[in-house]
PDB file of C-alpha atoms in Angstrom:
ATOM      1  CA  MET A   1      -0.005   0.007   0.005  1.00 93.00           C
ATOM      2  CA  ILE A   2       1.252   3.488  -0.884  1.00 97.00           C
ATOM      3  CA  ALA A   3       1.281   5.714   2.173  1.00 97.00           C
ATOM      4  CA  SER A   4      -0.966   8.784   2.302  1.00 96.00           C
ATOM      5  CA  SER A   5       2.147  10.969   2.698  1.00 97.00           C
ATOM      6  CA  GLU A   6       3.405   9.748  -0.709  1.00 98.00           C
ATOM      7  CA  LEU A   7       0.195   9.584  -2.716  1.00 97.00           C
ATOM      8  CA  ILE A   8      -1.738  12.609  -1.450  1.00 98.00           C
ATOM      9  CA  LEU A   9      -5.480  12.864  -2.208  1.00 98.00           C
ATOM     10  CA  ASN A  10      -7.779  15.744  -1.366  1.00 97.00           C
ATOM     11  CA  GLU A  11     -11.199  15.620   0.273  1.00 96.00           C
ATOM     12  CA  ARG A  12     -12.940  14.632  -2.948  1.00 97.00           C
ATOM     13  CA  GLY A  13     -10.548  11.778  -3.586  1.00 97.00           C
ATOM     14  CA  ALA A  14      -8.629  13.608  -6.329  1.00 98.00           C
ATOM     15  CA  VAL A  15      -4.859  13.726  -6.773  1.00 98.00           C
ATOM     16  CA  TYR A  16      -3.511  16.600  -4.695  1.00 98.00           C
ATOM     17  CA  HIS A  17      -2.016  19.143  -7.146  1.00 98.00           C
ATOM     18  CA  LEU A  18      -4.073  18.494 -10.249  1.00 99.00           C
ATOM     19  CA  ASP A  19      -7.387  18.083  -8.355  1.00 98.00           C
ATOM     20  CA  LEU A  20      -8.433  15.348 -10.802  1.00 99.00           C
ATOM     21  CA  ARG A  21     -10.117  11.994 -10.449  1.00 99.00           C
ATOM     22  CA  PRO A  22      -9.572   9.080 -12.866  1.00 99.00           C
ATOM     23  CA  GLU A  23     -12.858   9.542 -14.723  1.00 98.00           C
ATOM     24  CA  GLU A  24     -12.030  13.202 -15.394  1.00 99.00           C
ATOM     25  CA  ILE A  25      -9.177  12.613 -17.862  1.00 99.00           C
ATOM     26  CA  ALA A  26      -8.925  11.076 -21.348  1.00 99.00           C
ATOM     27  CA  HIS A  27      -6.159   8.746 -22.428  1.00 98.00           C
ATOM     28  CA  THR A  28      -4.952  11.356 -24.949  1.00 99.00           C
ATOM     29  CA  ILE A  29      -3.643  14.431 -23.177  1.00 99.00           C
ATOM     30  CA  ILE A  30      -2.305  17.730 -24.457  1.00 99.00           C
ATOM     31  CA  THR A  31      -0.056  19.640 -22.087  1.00 99.00           C
ATOM     32  CA  VAL A  32       0.470  23.384 -22.368  1.00 98.00           C
ATOM     33  CA  GLY A  33       2.526  25.609 -20.116  1.00 97.00           C
ATOM     34  CA  ASP A  34       0.201  28.618 -19.855  1.00 97.00           C
ATOM     35  CA  PRO A  35      -3.161  28.107 -18.025  1.00 98.00           C
ATOM     36  CA  GLY A  36      -4.629  30.709 -20.369  1.00 97.00           C
ATOM     37  CA  ARG A  37      -3.882  28.443 -23.322  1.00 98.00           C
ATOM     38  CA  VAL A  38      -6.155  25.685 -22.061  1.00 99.00           C
ATOM     39  CA  PRO A  39      -9.396  27.332 -23.252  1.00 98.00           C
ATOM     40  CA  VAL A  40      -7.637  28.252 -26.541  1.00 98.00           C
ATOM     41  CA  VAL A  41      -7.341  24.504 -27.141  1.00 99.00           C
ATOM     42  CA  SER A  42     -10.673  23.414 -25.667  1.00 99.00           C
ATOM     43  CA  ARG A  43     -12.690  25.843 -27.744  1.00 98.00           C
ATOM     44  CA  HIS A  44     -12.008  23.411 -30.579  1.00 98.00           C
ATOM     45  CA  PHE A  45     -13.872  20.684 -28.621  1.00 98.00           C
ATOM     46  CA  ASP A  46     -17.433  19.879 -29.624  1.00 98.00           C
ATOM     47  CA  ARG A  47     -18.262  19.395 -25.963  1.00 98.00           C
ATOM     48  CA  ILE A  48     -16.442  20.102 -22.698  1.00 99.00           C
ATOM     49  CA  GLU A  49     -17.424  17.675 -19.986  1.00 98.00           C
ATOM     50  CA  VAL A  50     -14.873  18.476 -17.234  1.00 98.00           C
ATOM     51  CA  GLN A  51     -13.330  21.810 -16.120  1.00 99.00           C
ATOM     52  CA  ARG A  52     -11.007  21.784 -13.099  1.00 98.00           C
ATOM     53  CA  SER A  53      -8.572  24.397 -11.801  1.00 98.00           C
ATOM     54  CA  HIS A  54      -6.094  24.223  -8.922  1.00 97.00           C
ATOM     55  CA  ARG A  55      -3.046  26.509  -8.656  1.00 97.00           C
ATOM     56  CA  GLU A  56      -1.451  26.689 -12.143  1.00 97.00           C
ATOM     57  CA  PHE A  57      -3.001  23.394 -13.204  1.00 99.00           C
ATOM     58  CA  VAL A  58      -6.106  23.994 -15.324  1.00 99.00           C
ATOM     59  CA  THR A  59      -7.759  21.006 -16.985  1.00 99.00           C
ATOM     60  CA  HIS A  60     -10.462  20.684 -19.589  1.00 99.00           C
ATOM     61  CA  THR A  61     -11.673  17.276 -20.830  1.00 99.00           C
ATOM     62  CA  GLY A  62     -14.042  16.887 -23.750  1.00 99.00           C
ATOM     63  CA  THR A  63     -14.657  15.438 -27.156  1.00 98.00           C
ATOM     64  CA  ILE A  64     -14.124  16.244 -30.813  1.00 98.00           C
ATOM     65  CA  GLY A  65     -16.532  13.959 -32.671  1.00 95.00           C
ATOM     66  CA  ASN A  66     -16.176  10.635 -30.916  1.00 96.00           C
ATOM     67  CA  LYS A  67     -12.613  11.266 -29.802  1.00 97.00           C
ATOM     68  CA  ARG A  68     -12.098  12.161 -26.137  1.00 98.00           C
ATOM     69  CA  LEU A  69      -9.140  14.217 -25.066  1.00 98.00           C
ATOM     70  CA  THR A  70      -7.797  16.291 -22.190  1.00 99.00           C
ATOM     71  CA  VAL A  71      -5.799  19.542 -22.190  1.00 99.00           C
ATOM     72  CA  ILE A  72      -3.951  20.512 -19.024  1.00 99.00           C
ATOM     73  CA  SER A  73      -1.614  23.348 -18.113  1.00 99.00           C
ATOM     74  CA  SER A  74       1.643  22.355 -16.493  1.00 98.00           C
ATOM     75  CA  GLY A  75       3.023  25.768 -15.605  1.00 97.00           C
ATOM     76  CA  ILE A  76       6.709  26.410 -16.280  1.00 98.00           C
ATOM     77  CA  GLY A  77       9.617  24.028 -15.791  1.00 98.00           C
ATOM     78  CA  THR A  78      10.609  20.411 -15.403  1.00 98.00           C
ATOM     79  CA  ASP A  79       9.752  20.545 -11.658  1.00 98.00           C
ATOM     80  CA  ASN A  80       6.107  21.079 -12.589  1.00 98.00           C
ATOM     81  CA  ILE A  81       6.339  18.276 -15.167  1.00 99.00           C
ATOM     82  CA  ASP A  82       7.354  15.956 -12.300  1.00 99.00           C
ATOM     83  CA  ILE A  83       4.045  16.719 -10.600  1.00 99.00           C
ATOM     84  CA  VAL A  84       1.915  16.540 -13.734  1.00 99.00           C
ATOM     85  CA  LEU A  85       3.296  13.264 -15.116  1.00 99.00           C
ATOM     86  CA  ASN A  86       3.349  11.422 -11.790  1.00 99.00           C
ATOM     87  CA  GLU A  87      -0.203  12.453 -10.915  1.00 99.00           C
ATOM     88  CA  LEU A  88      -1.562  11.689 -14.414  1.00 99.00           C
ATOM     89  CA  ASP A  89       0.058   8.256 -14.192  1.00 99.00           C
ATOM     90  CA  ALA A  90      -1.430   7.688 -10.769  1.00 99.00           C
ATOM     91  CA  LEU A  91      -4.908   8.409 -12.137  1.00 99.00           C
ATOM     92  CA  VAL A  92      -4.683   5.570 -14.655  1.00 99.00           C
ATOM     93  CA  ASN A  93      -2.289   3.077 -13.047  1.00 99.00           C
ATOM     94  CA  ILE A  94      -2.993   3.233  -9.273  1.00 99.00           C
ATOM     95  CA  ASP A  95      -6.132   2.150  -7.551  1.00 98.00           C
ATOM     96  CA  LEU A  96      -6.655   5.308  -5.496  1.00 98.00           C
ATOM     97  CA  LYS A  97      -8.997   3.666  -2.979  1.00 96.00           C
ATOM     98  CA  GLN A  98      -6.789   0.665  -2.334  1.00 97.00           C
ATOM     99  CA  ARG A  99      -3.575   2.660  -2.837  1.00 98.00           C
ATOM    100  CA  ILE A 100      -1.917  -0.088  -4.830  1.00 98.00           C
ATOM    101  CA  PRO A 101      -0.783  -0.287  -8.503  1.00 98.00           C
ATOM    102  CA  LYS A 102      -3.390  -1.697 -10.830  1.00 98.00           C
ATOM    103  CA  PRO A 103      -2.682  -5.138 -12.262  1.00 98.00           C
ATOM    104  CA  THR A 104      -3.026  -3.895 -15.859  1.00 98.00           C
ATOM    105  CA  HIS A 105      -0.981  -0.955 -17.122  1.00 99.00           C
ATOM    106  CA  THR A 106      -2.630   1.893 -19.071  1.00 99.00           C
ATOM    107  CA  SER A 107      -0.452   3.880 -21.456  1.00 99.00           C
ATOM    108  CA  LEU A 108      -1.313   7.531 -22.041  1.00 99.00           C
ATOM    109  CA  GLN A 109      -0.692   9.383 -25.294  1.00 99.00           C
ATOM    110  CA  LEU A 110       0.867  12.746 -24.371  1.00 99.00           C
ATOM    111  CA  PHE A 111       1.481  15.764 -26.591  1.00 99.00           C
ATOM    112  CA  ARG A 112       3.133  18.998 -25.530  1.00 99.00           C
ATOM    113  CA  LEU A 113       2.037  22.125 -27.439  1.00 99.00           C
ATOM    114  CA  GLY A 114       4.487  24.801 -26.297  1.00 98.00           C
ATOM    115  CA  THR A 115       6.587  27.799 -27.182  1.00 98.00           C
ATOM    116  CA  CYS A 116      10.323  27.880 -27.462  1.00 97.00           C
ATOM    117  CA  GLY A 117      13.384  29.780 -28.550  1.00 97.00           C
ATOM    118  CA  GLY A 118      14.998  28.850 -31.865  1.00 97.00           C
ATOM    119  CA  LEU A 119      18.715  28.028 -32.138  1.00 98.00           C
ATOM    120  CA  GLN A 120      19.088  27.685 -35.891  1.00 97.00           C
ATOM    121  CA  ALA A 121      18.834  30.600 -38.336  1.00 94.00           C
ATOM    122  CA  ASP A 122      17.243  28.390 -40.991  1.00 94.00           C
ATOM    123  CA  VAL A 123      14.292  27.503 -38.747  1.00 95.00           C
ATOM    124  CA  PRO A 124      12.205  30.684 -38.863  1.00 94.00           C
ATOM    125  CA  THR A 125      10.236  32.423 -36.140  1.00 95.00           C
ATOM    126  CA  ASP A 126       6.666  31.100 -35.946  1.00 96.00           C
ATOM    127  CA  ALA A 127       7.725  27.703 -37.353  1.00 96.00           C
ATOM    128  CA  LEU A 128       6.678  24.490 -35.648  1.00 97.00           C
ATOM    129  CA  VAL A 129       9.497  22.269 -34.356  1.00 98.00           C
ATOM    130  CA  ILE A 130       9.038  18.636 -33.384  1.00 98.00           C
ATOM    131  CA  SER A 131      11.436  17.362 -30.704  1.00 99.00           C
ATOM    132  CA  THR A 132      13.265  14.217 -31.714  1.00 99.00           C
ATOM    133  CA  HIS A 133      14.991  14.211 -28.279  1.00 99.00           C
ATOM    134  CA  GLY A 134      14.885  16.160 -25.067  1.00 99.00           C
ATOM    135  CA  LEU A 135      18.328  17.337 -23.853  1.00 99.00           C
ATOM    136  CA  GLY A 136      17.965  17.851 -20.124  1.00 99.00           C
ATOM    137  CA  LEU A 137      20.094  20.694 -18.768  1.00 98.00           C
ATOM    138  CA  ASP A 138      18.018  20.306 -15.611  1.00 97.00           C
ATOM    139  CA  ASN A 139      18.593  17.539 -13.056  1.00 96.00           C
ATOM    140  CA  LEU A 140      15.129  15.968 -12.709  1.00 98.00           C
ATOM    141  CA  MET A 141      15.812  12.576 -14.264  1.00 98.00           C
ATOM    142  CA  HIS A 142      18.902  12.070 -12.051  1.00 98.00           C
ATOM    143  CA  TYR A 143      16.463  11.425  -9.216  1.00 98.00           C
ATOM    144  CA  TYR A 144      14.955   8.429 -11.038  1.00 99.00           C
ATOM    145  CA  ALA A 145      16.417   5.052 -11.944  1.00 98.00           C
ATOM    146  CA  ALA A 146      16.111   5.609 -15.685  1.00 97.00           C
ATOM    147  CA  ASP A 147      17.805   3.645 -18.421  1.00 97.00           C
ATOM    148  CA  TYR A 148      19.134   5.198 -21.613  1.00 98.00           C
ATOM    149  CA  SER A 149      19.672   3.600 -25.016  1.00 98.00           C
ATOM    150  CA  ASP A 150      23.093   3.236 -26.629  1.00 98.00           C
ATOM    151  CA  GLU A 151      22.164   5.978 -29.090  1.00 97.00           C
ATOM    152  CA  GLU A 152      21.100   8.362 -26.298  1.00 98.00           C
ATOM    153  CA  GLN A 153      24.307   7.716 -24.384  1.00 98.00           C
ATOM    154  CA  GLU A 154      26.422   8.259 -27.505  1.00 98.00           C
ATOM    155  CA  LEU A 155      24.622  11.501 -28.258  1.00 98.00           C
ATOM    156  CA  ILE A 156      25.030  12.881 -24.727  1.00 98.00           C
ATOM    157  CA  ARG A 157      28.731  11.990 -24.634  1.00 98.00           C
ATOM    158  CA  ALA A 158      29.164  13.779 -27.973  1.00 98.00           C
ATOM    159  CA  PHE A 159      27.430  16.889 -26.626  1.00 98.00           C
ATOM    160  CA  ILE A 160      29.370  16.952 -23.369  1.00 98.00           C
ATOM    161  CA  SER A 161      32.617  16.686 -25.333  1.00 97.00           C
ATOM    162  CA  HIS A 162      31.514  19.401 -27.767  1.00 98.00           C
ATOM    163  CA  ALA A 163      30.514  21.806 -24.973  1.00 97.00           C
ATOM    164  CA  GLY A 164      33.660  21.032 -22.949  1.00 96.00           C
ATOM    165  CA  TRP A 165      31.541  20.156 -19.906  1.00 96.00           C
ATOM    166  CA  ASP A 166      33.523  17.108 -18.794  1.00 94.00           C
ATOM    167  CA  GLN A 167      34.815  18.868 -15.681  1.00 92.00           C
ATOM    168  CA  THR A 168      31.807  21.083 -14.912  1.00 93.00           C
ATOM    169  CA  PRO A 169      28.986  20.495 -12.405  1.00 94.00           C
ATOM    170  CA  LEU A 170      26.527  20.231 -15.298  1.00 94.00           C
ATOM    171  CA  LYS A 171      25.408  16.638 -15.977  1.00 96.00           C
ATOM    172  CA  PRO A 172      22.946  16.723 -18.858  1.00 98.00           C
ATOM    173  CA  TYR A 173      20.844  13.740 -19.953  1.00 98.00           C
ATOM    174  CA  LEU A 174      19.050  12.980 -23.207  1.00 99.00           C
ATOM    175  CA  VAL A 175      15.817  11.075 -23.952  1.00 99.00           C
ATOM    176  CA  ALA A 176      14.307  10.247 -27.326  1.00 99.00           C
ATOM    177  CA  ALA A 177      10.688  10.935 -28.340  1.00 99.00           C
ATOM    178  CA  ASP A 178       8.310   8.011 -28.725  1.00 98.00           C
ATOM    179  CA  PRO A 179       9.422   6.569 -32.063  1.00 98.00           C
ATOM    180  CA  ASP A 180       5.967   5.792 -33.400  1.00 97.00           C
ATOM    181  CA  LEU A 181       4.548   9.251 -32.645  1.00 98.00           C
ATOM    182  CA  LEU A 182       7.689  10.901 -34.043  1.00 97.00           C
ATOM    183  CA  LYS A 183       7.455   8.934 -37.273  1.00 96.00           C
ATOM    184  CA  SER A 184       3.738   9.680 -37.652  1.00 95.00           C
ATOM    185  CA  PHE A 185       3.996  13.416 -37.234  1.00 96.00           C
ATOM    186  CA  THR A 186       7.211  13.961 -39.243  1.00 94.00           C
ATOM    187  CA  SER A 187       6.088  12.132 -42.355  1.00 91.00           C
ATOM    188  CA  GLU A 188       3.082  12.165 -44.687  1.00 90.00           C
ATOM    189  CA  PRO A 189       0.131  11.944 -44.489  1.00 91.00           C
ATOM    190  CA  HIS A 190       0.128  13.422 -40.965  1.00 89.00           C
ATOM    191  CA  GLN A 191       3.257  15.619 -41.187  1.00 91.00           C
ATOM    192  CA  LEU A 192       3.016  18.539 -38.768  1.00 91.00           C
ATOM    193  CA  SER A 193       6.177  20.322 -39.806  1.00 94.00           C
ATOM    194  CA  PRO A 194       9.359  19.845 -41.850  1.00 94.00           C
ATOM    195  CA  TYR A 195      11.381  21.086 -38.897  1.00 97.00           C
ATOM    196  CA  TYR A 196      12.598  18.690 -36.192  1.00 97.00           C
ATOM    197  CA  GLY A 197      15.636  18.195 -33.983  1.00 98.00           C
ATOM    198  CA  ILE A 198      16.920  17.949 -30.436  1.00 99.00           C
ATOM    199  CA  THR A 199      15.245  20.274 -27.912  1.00 99.00           C
ATOM    200  CA  ALA A 200      17.304  21.489 -25.008  1.00 99.00           C
ATOM    201  CA  SER A 201      15.314  21.895 -21.747  1.00 99.00           C
ATOM    202  CA  CYS A 202      16.730  24.508 -19.386  1.00 98.00           C
ATOM    203  CA  PRO A 203      16.078  24.939 -15.639  1.00 97.00           C
ATOM    204  CA  GLY A 204      15.450  28.677 -16.009  1.00 97.00           C
ATOM    205  CA  PHE A 205      14.753  31.457 -18.483  1.00 96.00           C
ATOM    206  CA  TYR A 206      17.634  33.883 -17.933  1.00 97.00           C
ATOM    207  CA  GLY A 207      21.030  32.481 -17.009  1.00 97.00           C
ATOM    208  CA  PRO A 208      20.170  28.891 -17.956  1.00 97.00           C
ATOM    209  CA  GLN A 209      19.259  30.110 -21.462  1.00 96.00           C
ATOM    210  CA  GLY A 210      22.291  32.373 -21.776  1.00 94.00           C
ATOM    211  CA  ARG A 211      20.425  35.651 -21.086  1.00 94.00           C
ATOM    212  CA  GLN A 212      22.264  38.252 -19.048  1.00 95.00           C
ATOM    213  CA  LEU A 213      20.523  41.200 -17.488  1.00 98.00           C
ATOM    214  CA  ARG A 214      22.626  42.099 -14.412  1.00 98.00           C
ATOM    215  CA  ALA A 215      23.783  38.816 -12.882  1.00 98.00           C
ATOM    216  CA  PRO A 216      27.058  37.476 -14.371  1.00 98.00           C
ATOM    217  CA  LEU A 217      26.872  34.201 -16.289  1.00 98.00           C
ATOM    218  CA  ALA A 218      28.869  31.043 -15.554  1.00 96.00           C
ATOM    219  CA  TYR A 219      28.329  29.734 -19.112  1.00 96.00           C
ATOM    220  CA  PRO A 220      28.224  32.843 -21.372  1.00 96.00           C
ATOM    221  CA  GLN A 221      28.799  30.720 -24.489  1.00 96.00           C
ATOM    222  CA  LEU A 222      25.808  28.458 -23.866  1.00 96.00           C
ATOM    223  CA  VAL A 223      23.729  29.519 -26.883  1.00 96.00           C
ATOM    224  CA  ASP A 224      26.715  29.054 -29.230  1.00 96.00           C
ATOM    225  CA  GLN A 225      27.509  25.674 -27.638  1.00 97.00           C
ATOM    226  CA  LEU A 226      23.976  24.478 -28.235  1.00 98.00           C
ATOM    227  CA  SER A 227      23.481  25.894 -31.720  1.00 97.00           C
ATOM    228  CA  SER A 228      26.833  24.667 -33.087  1.00 98.00           C
ATOM    229  CA  PHE A 229      26.451  21.044 -31.967  1.00 98.00           C
ATOM    230  CA  ARG A 230      26.395  18.488 -34.776  1.00 98.00           C
ATOM    231  CA  PHE A 231      26.581  14.741 -34.442  1.00 97.00           C
ATOM    232  CA  GLN A 232      25.728  12.453 -37.361  1.00 96.00           C
ATOM    233  CA  HIS A 233      22.380  13.873 -38.620  1.00 96.00           C
ATOM    234  CA  HIS A 234      21.506  15.457 -35.257  1.00 98.00           C
ATOM    235  CA  ARG A 235      21.486  19.108 -34.212  1.00 98.00           C
ATOM    236  CA  ILE A 236      19.848  21.146 -31.463  1.00 99.00           C
ATOM    237  CA  THR A 237      17.049  23.178 -33.016  1.00 98.00           C
ATOM    238  CA  ASN A 238      15.406  24.915 -30.034  1.00 98.00           C
ATOM    239  CA  PHE A 239      15.237  25.278 -26.274  1.00 97.00           C
ATOM    240  CA  GLU A 240      12.522  25.592 -23.687  1.00 98.00           C
ATOM    241  CA  MET A 241      11.888  24.281 -20.159  1.00 98.00           C
ATOM    242  CA  GLU A 242       9.820  21.042 -20.182  1.00 98.00           C
ATOM    243  CA  THR A 243      10.514  18.492 -22.950  1.00 99.00           C
ATOM    244  CA  SER A 244      13.376  16.521 -21.324  1.00 99.00           C
ATOM    245  CA  ALA A 245      11.274  15.744 -18.253  1.00 99.00           C
ATOM    246  CA  LEU A 246       8.202  14.882 -20.338  1.00 99.00           C
ATOM    247  CA  TYR A 247      10.188  12.418 -22.436  1.00 99.00           C
ATOM    248  CA  GLY A 248      12.070  10.984 -19.484  1.00 99.00           C
ATOM    249  CA  LEU A 249       9.140  10.423 -17.155  1.00 99.00           C
ATOM    250  CA  ALA A 250       6.731   9.389 -19.922  1.00 99.00           C
ATOM    251  CA  ARG A 251       9.024   6.582 -20.972  1.00 99.00           C
ATOM    252  CA  LEU A 252       9.883   5.558 -17.406  1.00 99.00           C
ATOM    253  CA  LEU A 253       6.157   5.276 -16.571  1.00 99.00           C
ATOM    254  CA  GLY A 254       5.235   3.533 -19.822  1.00 99.00           C
ATOM    255  CA  HIS A 255       3.543   6.378 -21.710  1.00 99.00           C
ATOM    256  CA  ARG A 256       4.076   7.756 -25.218  1.00 99.00           C
ATOM    257  CA  CYS A 257       5.003  11.415 -25.675  1.00 99.00           C
ATOM    258  CA  LEU A 258       5.747  13.890 -28.446  1.00 99.00           C
ATOM    259  CA  SER A 259       6.688  17.544 -27.903  1.00 99.00           C
ATOM    260  CA  ILE A 260       5.776  20.206 -30.490  1.00 99.00           C
ATOM    261  CA  SER A 261       6.744  23.858 -30.101  1.00 98.00           C
ATOM    262  CA  THR A 262       6.219  27.172 -31.892  1.00 98.00           C
ATOM    263  CA  ILE A 263       9.351  29.293 -32.180  1.00 97.00           C
ATOM    264  CA  VAL A 264       8.482  32.684 -30.764  1.00 96.00           C
ATOM    265  CA  ALA A 265      12.053  33.948 -30.482  1.00 94.00           C
ATOM    266  CA  ASN A 266      14.929  32.972 -32.741  1.00 93.00           C
ATOM    267  CA  ARG A 267      18.092  33.485 -30.751  1.00 91.00           C
ATOM    268  CA  ALA A 268      20.325  32.729 -33.755  1.00 88.00           C
ATOM    269  CA  ALA A 269      18.612  35.326 -35.977  1.00 87.00           C
ATOM    270  CA  GLY A 270      17.828  37.795 -33.218  1.00 88.00           C
ATOM    271  CA  THR A 271      14.102  37.916 -34.133  1.00 87.00           C
ATOM    272  CA  PHE A 272      10.860  37.721 -32.165  1.00 92.00           C
ATOM    273  CA  SER A 273       7.390  36.767 -33.444  1.00 94.00           C
ATOM    274  CA  SER A 274       5.313  39.716 -34.617  1.00 91.00           C
ATOM    275  CA  ASP A 275       2.138  37.859 -33.549  1.00 95.00           C
ATOM    276  CA  SER A 276       2.959  34.976 -31.267  1.00 94.00           C
ATOM    277  CA  GLN A 277      -0.687  34.364 -30.307  1.00 95.00           C
ATOM    278  CA  LYS A 278      -1.631  33.823 -33.965  1.00 97.00           C
ATOM    279  CA  ALA A 279       1.315  31.438 -34.371  1.00 96.00           C
ATOM    280  CA  ILE A 280       0.275  29.453 -31.286  1.00 97.00           C
ATOM    281  CA  GLU A 281      -3.312  29.227 -32.488  1.00 97.00           C
ATOM    282  CA  ARG A 282      -2.033  28.004 -35.865  1.00 97.00           C
ATOM    283  CA  MET A 283      -0.005  25.302 -34.078  1.00 98.00           C
ATOM    284  CA  ILE A 284      -3.071  24.145 -32.120  1.00 98.00           C
ATOM    285  CA  THR A 285      -5.259  23.941 -35.211  1.00 98.00           C
ATOM    286  CA  ARG A 286      -2.616  22.192 -37.231  1.00 97.00           C
ATOM    287  CA  PHE A 287      -1.965  19.664 -34.504  1.00 98.00           C
ATOM    288  CA  LEU A 288      -5.635  18.847 -33.963  1.00 98.00           C
ATOM    289  CA  ASP A 289      -6.187  18.455 -37.736  1.00 96.00           C
ATOM    290  CA  CYS A 290      -3.192  16.020 -37.960  1.00 96.00           C
ATOM    291  CA  TRP A 291      -4.142  14.152 -34.811  1.00 96.00           C
ATOM    292  CA  LEU A 292      -7.767  13.676 -35.846  1.00 95.00           C
ATOM    293  CA  SER A 293      -6.660  12.528 -39.297  1.00 93.00           C
ATOM    294  CA  ARG A 294      -4.279   9.990 -37.732  1.00 93.00           C
ATOM    295  CA  GLU A 295      -6.932   8.719 -35.289  1.00 90.00           C
ATOM    296  CA  SER A 296      -9.645   8.326 -37.918  1.00 83.00           C
TER     297      SER A 296
END
């Protein structure tokens, strides 16, 4: 039995942070960072059956045609992803009344629709980028007993060598996207975007993404180190603050995940979106069209 101090439920029997019960989520879930983006997604639903809100975690569950899906806001950062993924998994894979894992595993289909900074001049502002891998510059997955493939280990060794981080406190990790979802959404007939690559996930917005206002930086060459990395056919196309944890925890817990982002600022080109809201809405519409086509 899982102790009440470890699996915390509120007075209505819902998981503590998300305030959700098992029947209130679908098995296809869209995550967004901004709580205000949840209704931007759910207005495409034919019917909304559940609306919950607790702290930064806003959830709408509904249907498009006969397809049920959930959209939930995670807030910012891999620490919030730790909460969201563990509690979503608990909703489908733990008997909350008995406080024991269910005998049969349920795998969720997870999609991140987010915003990011671009690292390659040839990937324009407002473009959609699909994350082939999450490069974790955070430390979340170091707290879990995760396994990494030979390809992932080879890639991370190549990046550490390229960045010259062998003797630094930084210990990045790298996790691949779900291969079936990646293949589906990077090729016809359901291709979301021609742009894809490694996404670096940073534990902050300023120093951890190479931005200096007043505080001095320990790694002032970070953006160049990321953007100049090449290994075989891989490069780092963008950075944000969630994908590495999504990919790492999703795989560890037996779920399938794909991260899709709109570039709102291109650090390589020094440009910012002239209408980021329009670009985000275009991403949402494009994703839902491709997803519905794939599911039909």
